[in-house]
Amino acid sequence: MVDETRLVKKAIRGDSRALSELLREHYSFLYQYLLKATMNKSRAEDVTQETMLKAIEKIATFQGKAKFSTWLITIASRIVIDRMRRNELERHWLQEERSLRSIQYETIREGVDWSDALQALGRLSSSIRIPVLLKYYYGYGQDEISAMLDIPVGTVKSRLHNGLKQLRKELTEHEEA
């Protein structure tokens, strides 16, 4: 532990050999943690490497309030969580895109015109699209929408405003094209 403290102090002052030794000593420990955290060998390898790079970049910010290994695990955990969020967003976007194409295909197959307005509506995020549909397609009031979606009336107003603004922009750009 005394040796690690000495290495950390040297690394913080810019000693690249000390930093290299610290990272080498903790590599296996970190990788084993990430194998369990990700349950994926390839992902664990990637995140281990990314964590090591972040540690190199941020070593000057290490304050020594926790052990060096704890600091590395904190960095690694945040990377894993960020990647999971990013992957979830990408999956959600792909699912909505597939759903939109499916509805478009069904509508056209049934001989109904797929309007530019529906196309533009489909490009809105669901958090904005739903209030716009409820208000302008189904005729519900802002208070009703607020109750239905369990969000404040101010949020409903904001989403309606932003939705209309985005729709106008999309439709105007489409007409000019």
Coordinates of N, CA and C in Angstrom, one line a residue:
M1 N 0.8 -1.2 0.0 CA 0.0 0.0 0.0 C 0.9 1.2 0.0
V2 N 1.9 1.2 0.8 CA 2.8 2.4 0.8 C 3.5 2.6 -0.5
D3 N 3.8 1.5 -1.2 CA 4.4 1.6 -2.5 C 3.4 2.1 -3.5
E4 N 2.1 1.7 -3.4 CA 1.1 2.3 -4.3 C 0.9 3.8 -4.1
T5 N 0.9 4.2 -2.8 CA 0.7 5.6 -2.5 C 1.9 6.4 -3.1
R6 N 3.1 5.9 -3.0 CA 4.3 6.5 -3.6 C 4.1 6.6 -5.2
L7 N 3.7 5.5 -5.8 CA 3.5 5.5 -7.2 C 2.4 6.5 -7.7
V8 N 1.3 6.5 -6.9 CA 0.2 7.5 -7.2 C 0.8 8.9 -7.2
K9 N 1.5 9.2 -6.2 CA 2.0 10.6 -6.0 C 2.9 10.9 -7.2
K10 N 3.8 10.0 -7.6 CA 4.7 10.2 -8.7 C 3.9 10.4 -10.0
A11 N 2.9 9.5 -10.2 CA 2.1 9.5 -11.4 C 1.4 10.9 -11.5
I12 N 0.8 11.4 -10.4 CA 0.1 12.6 -10.4 C 1.0 13.8 -10.8
R13 N 2.3 13.7 -10.4 CA 3.3 14.7 -10.8 C 3.8 14.5 -12.2
G14 N 3.3 13.5 -12.9 CA 3.7 13.4 -14.3 C 4.7 12.3 -14.6
D15 N 5.0 11.4 -13.7 CA 6.0 10.3 -13.9 C 5.2 9.2 -14.7
S16 N 5.5 9.1 -16.0 CA 4.8 8.1 -16.8 C 5.2 6.7 -16.4
R17 N 6.4 6.5 -15.9 CA 6.7 5.1 -15.5 C 5.9 4.6 -14.3
A18 N 5.7 5.6 -13.4 CA 4.9 5.2 -12.2 C 3.5 5.0 -12.6
L19 N 2.9 5.8 -13.5 CA 1.6 5.6 -14.0 C 1.5 4.3 -14.7
S20 N 2.4 4.0 -15.5 CA 2.4 2.7 -16.3 C 2.4 1.5 -15.3
E21 N 3.2 1.6 -14.3 CA 3.3 0.5 -13.3 C 2.0 0.4 -12.6
L22 N 1.4 1.5 -12.2 CA 0.1 1.4 -11.5 C -1.0 0.8 -12.4
L23 N -1.0 1.2 -13.6 CA -2.1 0.6 -14.5 C -1.8 -0.8 -14.8
R24 N -0.6 -1.2 -14.9 CA -0.2 -2.6 -15.1 C -0.6 -3.5 -13.9
E25 N -0.4 -3.0 -12.7 CA -0.7 -3.7 -11.5 C -2.3 -3.9 -11.4
H26 N -3.0 -2.9 -11.9 CA -4.5 -3.0 -11.7 C -5.2 -3.5 -12.9
Y27 N -4.5 -3.8 -14.0 CA -5.2 -4.2 -15.2 C -6.0 -5.4 -15.0
S28 N -5.5 -6.5 -14.5 CA -6.2 -7.8 -14.4 C -7.4 -7.6 -13.4
F29 N -7.2 -6.9 -12.3 CA -8.3 -6.7 -11.4 C -9.4 -5.9 -12.1
L30 N -9.1 -4.9 -12.8 CA -10.1 -4.1 -13.5 C -10.8 -5.0 -14.6
Y31 N -10.1 -5.7 -15.3 CA -10.6 -6.6 -16.4 C -11.6 -7.6 -15.8
Q32 N -11.2 -8.2 -14.7 CA -12.1 -9.2 -14.0 C -13.4 -8.6 -13.6
Y33 N -13.3 -7.4 -13.0 CA -14.5 -6.6 -12.6 C -15.4 -6.4 -13.8
L34 N -14.8 -5.9 -14.9 CA -15.6 -5.6 -16.1 C -16.2 -6.8 -16.8
L35 N -15.5 -8.0 -16.7 CA -16.1 -9.2 -17.2 C -17.4 -9.5 -16.5
K36 N -17.4 -9.3 -15.2 CA -18.6 -9.6 -14.4 C -19.6 -8.5 -14.6
A37 N -19.2 -7.3 -14.8 CA -20.1 -6.2 -15.0 C -20.8 -6.2 -16.4
T38 N -20.1 -6.6 -17.4 CA -20.6 -6.6 -18.7 C -21.1 -8.0 -19.2
M39 N -20.5 -9.0 -18.6 CA -20.8 -10.4 -19.0 C -20.5 -10.6 -20.5
N40 N -19.5 -9.9 -21.0 CA -19.2 -10.0 -22.4 C -17.7 -9.7 -22.5
K41 N -16.9 -10.7 -22.9 CA -15.4 -10.7 -23.0 C -15.0 -9.5 -23.8
S42 N -15.5 -9.4 -25.0 CA -15.1 -8.3 -25.9 C -15.4 -6.9 -25.4
R43 N -16.6 -6.7 -24.8 CA -16.9 -5.5 -24.2 C -16.1 -5.2 -23.0
A44 N -15.8 -6.2 -22.2 CA -14.9 -6.0 -21.0 C -13.5 -5.5 -21.5
E45 N -13.0 -6.1 -22.5 CA -11.7 -5.7 -23.1 C -11.7 -4.3 -23.5
D46 N -12.8 -3.9 -24.3 CA -12.9 -2.5 -24.8 C -13.0 -1.5 -23.6
V47 N -13.8 -1.8 -22.6 CA -14.0 -0.9 -21.5 C -12.7 -0.8 -20.7
T48 N -12.1 -1.9 -20.5 CA -10.8 -1.9 -19.8 C -9.8 -0.9 -20.5
Q49 N -9.7 -1.0 -21.8 CA -8.8 -0.2 -22.5 C -9.2 1.3 -22.4
E50 N -10.5 1.5 -22.5 CA -11.0 2.9 -22.5 C -10.8 3.5 -21.1
T51 N -11.0 2.6 -20.0 CA -10.7 3.1 -18.7 C -9.3 3.4 -18.5
M52 N -8.4 2.6 -19.0 CA -7.0 2.9 -18.8 C -6.6 4.2 -19.5
L53 N -7.2 4.5 -20.7 CA -6.9 5.8 -21.4 C -7.5 6.9 -20.6
K54 N -8.7 6.8 -20.0 CA -9.2 7.9 -19.2 C -8.4 8.1 -18.0
A55 N -7.9 7.0 -17.4 CA -7.0 7.2 -16.2 C -5.8 7.9 -16.5
I56 N -5.2 7.7 -17.7 CA -4.0 8.4 -18.1 C -4.3 9.8 -18.3
E57 N -5.5 10.1 -19.0 CA -5.9 11.5 -19.2 C -6.2 12.3 -17.9
K58 N -6.8 11.6 -16.9 CA -7.3 12.2 -15.7 C -6.5 12.0 -14.5
I59 N -5.3 11.4 -14.6 CA -4.5 11.1 -13.4 C -4.3 12.3 -12.5
A60 N -4.2 13.5 -13.1 CA -3.9 14.7 -12.3 C -5.1 15.1 -11.4
T61 N -6.3 14.5 -11.8 CA -7.5 14.8 -11.0 C -7.7 13.8 -9.8
F62 N -6.9 12.8 -9.8 CA -7.0 11.8 -8.7 C -6.6 12.4 -7.4
Q63 N -7.5 12.4 -6.4 CA -7.3 13.1 -5.2 C -6.9 12.2 -4.0
G64 N -6.9 10.9 -4.2 CA -6.5 10.0 -3.2 C -7.5 9.8 -2.1
K65 N -8.7 10.2 -2.2 CA -9.7 10.1 -1.2 C -10.1 8.6 -1.1
A66 N -10.0 7.9 -2.2 CA -10.3 6.4 -2.2 C -9.0 5.7 -2.8
K67 N -9.1 4.4 -2.7 CA -7.9 3.7 -3.3 C -7.9 3.9 -4.8
F68 N -6.7 3.7 -5.4 CA -6.6 3.9 -6.8 C -7.5 2.9 -7.6
S69 N -7.6 1.6 -7.1 CA -8.5 0.6 -7.7 C -9.9 1.1 -7.7
T70 N -10.4 1.7 -6.6 CA -11.7 2.2 -6.5 C -12.0 3.3 -7.5
W71 N -11.0 4.2 -7.7 CA -11.0 5.2 -8.7 C -11.2 4.6 -10.1
L72 N -10.4 3.6 -10.4 CA -10.5 2.9 -11.7 C -11.9 2.3 -11.9
I73 N -12.4 1.6 -10.9 CA -13.7 1.0 -11.0 C -14.8 2.0 -11.2
T74 N -14.6 3.2 -10.6 CA -15.6 4.3 -10.8 C -15.6 4.7 -12.2
I75 N -14.4 4.9 -12.8 CA -14.3 5.3 -14.2 C -15.0 4.3 -15.1
A76 N -14.6 3.0 -14.8 CA -15.1 1.9 -15.7 C -16.6 1.8 -15.6
S77 N -17.1 1.9 -14.4 CA -18.6 1.8 -14.2 C -19.3 2.8 -14.9
R78 N -18.8 4.0 -14.9 CA -19.5 5.1 -15.6 C -19.4 4.9 -17.1
I79 N -18.3 4.3 -17.6 CA -18.2 4.0 -19.1 C -19.3 3.0 -19.4
V80 N -19.4 1.9 -18.6 CA -20.3 0.9 -18.9 C -21.8 1.4 -18.9
I81 N -22.1 2.2 -17.9 CA -23.4 2.8 -17.8 C -23.7 3.7 -19.0
D82 N -22.7 4.5 -19.4 CA -22.9 5.4 -20.6 C -23.1 4.6 -21.8
R83 N -22.4 3.5 -22.0 CA -22.6 2.7 -23.2 C -23.9 2.0 -23.2
M84 N -24.4 1.6 -22.0 CA -25.7 0.9 -21.9 C -26.8 1.9 -22.3
R85 N -26.7 3.2 -21.8 CA -27.7 4.2 -22.2 C -27.6 4.5 -23.7
R86 N -26.4 4.6 -24.2 CA -26.3 4.9 -25.6 C -26.9 3.7 -26.5
N87 N -26.6 2.5 -26.1 CA -27.2 1.4 -26.8 C -28.7 1.3 -26.7
E88 N -29.2 1.6 -25.5 CA -30.7 1.7 -25.3 C -31.3 2.7 -26.2
L89 N -30.7 3.9 -26.3 CA -31.2 5.0 -27.1 C -31.2 4.5 -28.6
E90 N -30.1 3.9 -29.0 CA -30.0 3.4 -30.4 C -31.1 2.4 -30.7
R91 N -31.3 1.4 -29.8 CA -32.3 0.4 -30.0 C -33.7 1.0 -30.1
H92 N -33.9 2.0 -29.2 CA -35.2 2.7 -29.2 C -35.5 3.4 -30.5
W93 N -34.5 4.1 -31.0 CA -34.6 4.8 -32.2 C -34.8 3.8 -33.4
L94 N -34.1 2.7 -33.4 CA -34.3 1.7 -34.5 C -35.6 1.1 -34.5
Q95 N -36.1 0.9 -33.3 CA -37.5 0.3 -33.1 C -38.5 1.3 -33.6
E96 N -38.4 2.5 -33.3 CA -39.4 3.5 -33.8 C -39.3 3.7 -35.3
E97 N -38.1 3.6 -35.8 CA -37.9 3.8 -37.3 C -38.6 2.6 -38.0
R98 N -38.4 1.4 -37.5 CA -39.0 0.2 -38.1 C -40.5 0.3 -38.0
S99 N -41.0 0.7 -36.8 CA -42.4 0.8 -36.6 C -43.0 1.9 -37.6
L100 N -42.4 3.0 -37.8 CA -42.8 4.0 -38.7 C -42.9 3.4 -40.1
R101 N -41.8 2.7 -40.5 CA -41.8 2.1 -41.9 C -42.9 1.1 -42.1
S102 N -43.2 0.3 -41.0 CA -44.3 -0.7 -41.1 C -45.6 0.0 -41.2
I103 N -45.9 1.0 -40.5 CA -47.2 1.8 -40.6 C -47.3 2.4 -42.0
Q104 N -46.2 2.9 -42.5 CA -46.2 3.6 -43.8 C -46.5 2.5 -44.9
Y105 N -45.9 1.3 -44.8 CA -46.1 0.3 -45.7 C -47.5 -0.2 -45.7
E106 N -48.1 -0.4 -44.5 CA -49.5 -0.8 -44.4 C -50.4 0.2 -44.9
T107 N -50.2 1.5 -44.7 CA -51.0 2.5 -45.1 C -51.0 2.6 -46.7
I108 N -49.9 2.5 -47.3 CA -49.8 2.5 -48.7 C -50.4 1.3 -49.3
R109 N -50.1 0.1 -48.7 CA -50.7 -1.1 -49.2 C -52.2 -1.1 -49.2
E110 N -52.8 -0.4 -48.3 CA -54.3 -0.3 -48.2 C -54.8 0.7 -49.2
G111 N -53.9 1.4 -49.9 CA -54.4 2.3 -50.9 C -54.6 3.7 -50.3
V112 N -54.2 3.9 -49.1 CA -54.3 5.3 -48.5 C -53.0 6.0 -48.7
D113 N -53.2 7.3 -49.0 CA -52.0 8.2 -49.2 C -51.3 8.4 -47.9
W114 N -50.0 8.2 -48.0 CA -49.1 8.5 -46.9 C -48.6 10.0 -47.0
S115 N -49.2 10.8 -46.3 CA -48.9 12.3 -46.5 C -47.6 12.7 -45.9
D116 N -47.1 13.8 -46.4 CA -45.9 14.4 -45.9 C -46.0 14.8 -44.4
A117 N -47.3 15.1 -44.0 CA -47.5 15.5 -42.6 C -47.3 14.3 -41.7
L118 N -47.8 13.1 -42.2 CA -47.6 11.9 -41.4 C -46.1 11.5 -41.3
Q119 N -45.4 11.7 -42.4 CA -44.0 11.4 -42.5 C -43.3 12.3 -41.5
A120 N -43.6 13.6 -41.5 CA -43.0 14.5 -40.6 C -43.3 14.2 -39.1
L121 N -44.6 13.8 -38.9 CA -45.0 13.5 -37.6 C -44.3 12.3 -37.0
G122 N -44.0 11.4 -37.9 CA -43.2 10.2 -37.5 C -41.8 10.5 -37.1
R123 N -41.3 11.6 -37.5 CA -39.9 12.0 -37.2 C -39.8 12.6 -35.8
L124 N -40.9 13.0 -35.3 CA -40.9 13.6 -33.9 C -40.7 12.5 -32.9
S125 N -40.0 12.9 -31.8 CA -39.9 11.9 -30.7 C -41.2 11.6 -30.1
S126 N -41.4 10.4 -29.6 CA -42.7 10.0 -29.1 C -43.2 11.0 -28.0
S127 N -42.3 11.5 -27.2 CA -42.7 12.4 -26.1 C -43.3 13.7 -26.7
I128 N -43.0 14.1 -27.9 CA -43.6 15.2 -28.5 C -44.7 14.8 -29.4
R129 N -44.6 13.7 -30.1 CA -45.6 13.2 -31.1 C -46.9 13.0 -30.4
I130 N -46.9 12.3 -29.2 CA -48.1 11.9 -28.6 C -49.0 13.1 -28.2
P131 N -48.4 14.1 -27.5 CA -49.3 15.3 -27.2 C -49.8 16.0 -28.5
V132 N -49.0 16.1 -29.5 CA -49.4 16.7 -30.8 C -50.6 15.9 -31.4
L133 N -50.5 14.6 -31.4 CA -51.7 13.7 -31.9 C -52.9 13.9 -31.0
L134 N -52.7 13.9 -29.7 CA -53.9 14.0 -28.8 C -54.6 15.4 -29.0
K135 N -53.8 16.4 -29.2 CA -54.4 17.8 -29.3 C -55.0 18.0 -30.7
Y136 N -54.2 17.8 -31.7 CA -54.6 18.3 -33.1 C -55.3 17.2 -33.9
Y137 N -55.1 15.9 -33.6 CA -55.7 14.9 -34.3 C -57.0 14.4 -33.6
Y138 N -56.9 14.3 -32.3 CA -58.0 13.7 -31.5 C -58.8 14.8 -30.7
G139 N -58.3 16.0 -30.7 CA -59.0 17.2 -30.1 C -59.1 17.3 -28.6
Y140 N -58.2 16.6 -27.9 CA -58.2 16.8 -26.5 C -57.6 18.1 -26.1
G141 N -58.0 18.6 -24.9 CA -57.5 19.9 -24.4 C -56.2 19.6 -23.6
Q142 N -55.5 20.7 -23.4 CA -54.2 20.6 -22.7 C -54.3 20.0 -21.3
D143 N -55.3 20.4 -20.6 CA -55.5 19.8 -19.3 C -55.8 18.3 -19.3
E144 N -56.6 17.9 -20.3 CA -56.8 16.4 -20.5 C -55.6 15.7 -20.9
I145 N -54.8 16.3 -21.7 CA -53.5 15.6 -22.1 C -52.6 15.5 -20.9
S146 N -52.6 16.6 -20.1 CA -51.7 16.6 -18.9 C -52.1 15.5 -18.0
A147 N -53.4 15.3 -17.8 CA -53.9 14.2 -17.0 C -53.6 12.8 -17.6
M148 N -53.8 12.7 -18.9 CA -53.6 11.4 -19.6 C -52.1 11.0 -19.5
L149 N -51.2 11.9 -19.7 CA -49.8 11.6 -19.7 C -49.1 11.8 -18.4
D150 N -49.8 12.3 -17.4 CA -49.3 12.5 -16.1 C -48.0 13.4 -16.1
I151 N -48.2 14.5 -16.9 CA -47.2 15.5 -16.9 C -47.8 16.9 -16.7
P152 N -47.0 17.9 -16.2 CA -47.6 19.2 -16.0 C -48.1 19.8 -17.3
V153 N -49.1 20.7 -17.1 CA -49.7 21.4 -18.3 C -48.7 22.2 -19.0
G154 N -47.7 22.8 -18.3 CA -46.7 23.6 -18.9 C -45.8 22.7 -19.8
T155 N -45.6 21.5 -19.4 CA -44.8 20.5 -20.3 C -45.6 20.2 -21.5
V156 N -46.9 20.0 -21.4 CA -47.8 19.8 -22.5 C -47.7 20.9 -23.5
K157 N -47.8 22.2 -23.0 CA -47.7 23.4 -23.8 C -46.4 23.4 -24.6
S158 N -45.3 23.2 -23.8 CA -44.0 23.2 -24.4 C -43.8 22.2 -25.5
R159 N -44.3 21.0 -25.3 CA -44.2 19.9 -26.3 C -45.0 20.2 -27.5
L160 N -46.2 20.8 -27.3 CA -47.1 21.1 -28.4 C -46.4 22.2 -29.3
H161 N -45.8 23.2 -28.6 CA -45.2 24.3 -29.3 C -44.0 23.8 -30.1
N162 N -43.1 23.0 -29.4 CA -42.0 22.4 -30.1 C -42.3 21.5 -31.2
G163 N -43.4 20.7 -31.0 CA -43.8 19.8 -32.0 C -44.3 20.5 -33.3
L164 N -45.1 21.5 -33.1 CA -45.6 22.3 -34.2 C -44.5 23.0 -34.9
K165 N -43.5 23.5 -34.2 CA -42.4 24.2 -34.8 C -41.6 23.2 -35.6
Q166 N -41.3 22.0 -35.1 CA -40.6 21.0 -35.9 C -41.4 20.6 -37.1
L167 N -42.7 20.4 -37.0 CA -43.5 20.0 -38.1 C -43.5 21.1 -39.2
R168 N -43.6 22.3 -38.8 CA -43.6 23.4 -39.8 C -42.3 23.4 -40.5
K169 N -41.2 23.3 -39.8 CA -39.9 23.3 -40.4 C -39.7 22.2 -41.4
E170 N -40.1 21.0 -41.0 CA -40.0 19.8 -41.9 C -40.8 19.9 -43.1
L171 N -42.1 20.4 -42.9 CA -43.0 20.5 -44.1 C -42.5 21.6 -45.0
T172 N -42.0 22.7 -44.5 CA -41.5 23.8 -45.3 C -40.3 23.4 -46.1
E173 N -39.4 22.6 -45.4 CA -38.2 22.1 -46.1 C -38.6 21.2 -47.2
H174 N -39.6 20.3 -47.0 CA -40.1 19.4 -48.0 C -40.7 20.1 -49.2
E175 N -41.4 21.2 -49.0 CA -42.0 21.9 -50.1 C -41.0 22.6 -51.0
E176 N -39.9 23.0 -50.3 CA -38.8 23.7 -51.0 C -38.0 22.7 -51.9
A177 N -38.0 21.5 -51.4 CA -37.1 20.5 -52.1 C -37.7 20.1 -53.5

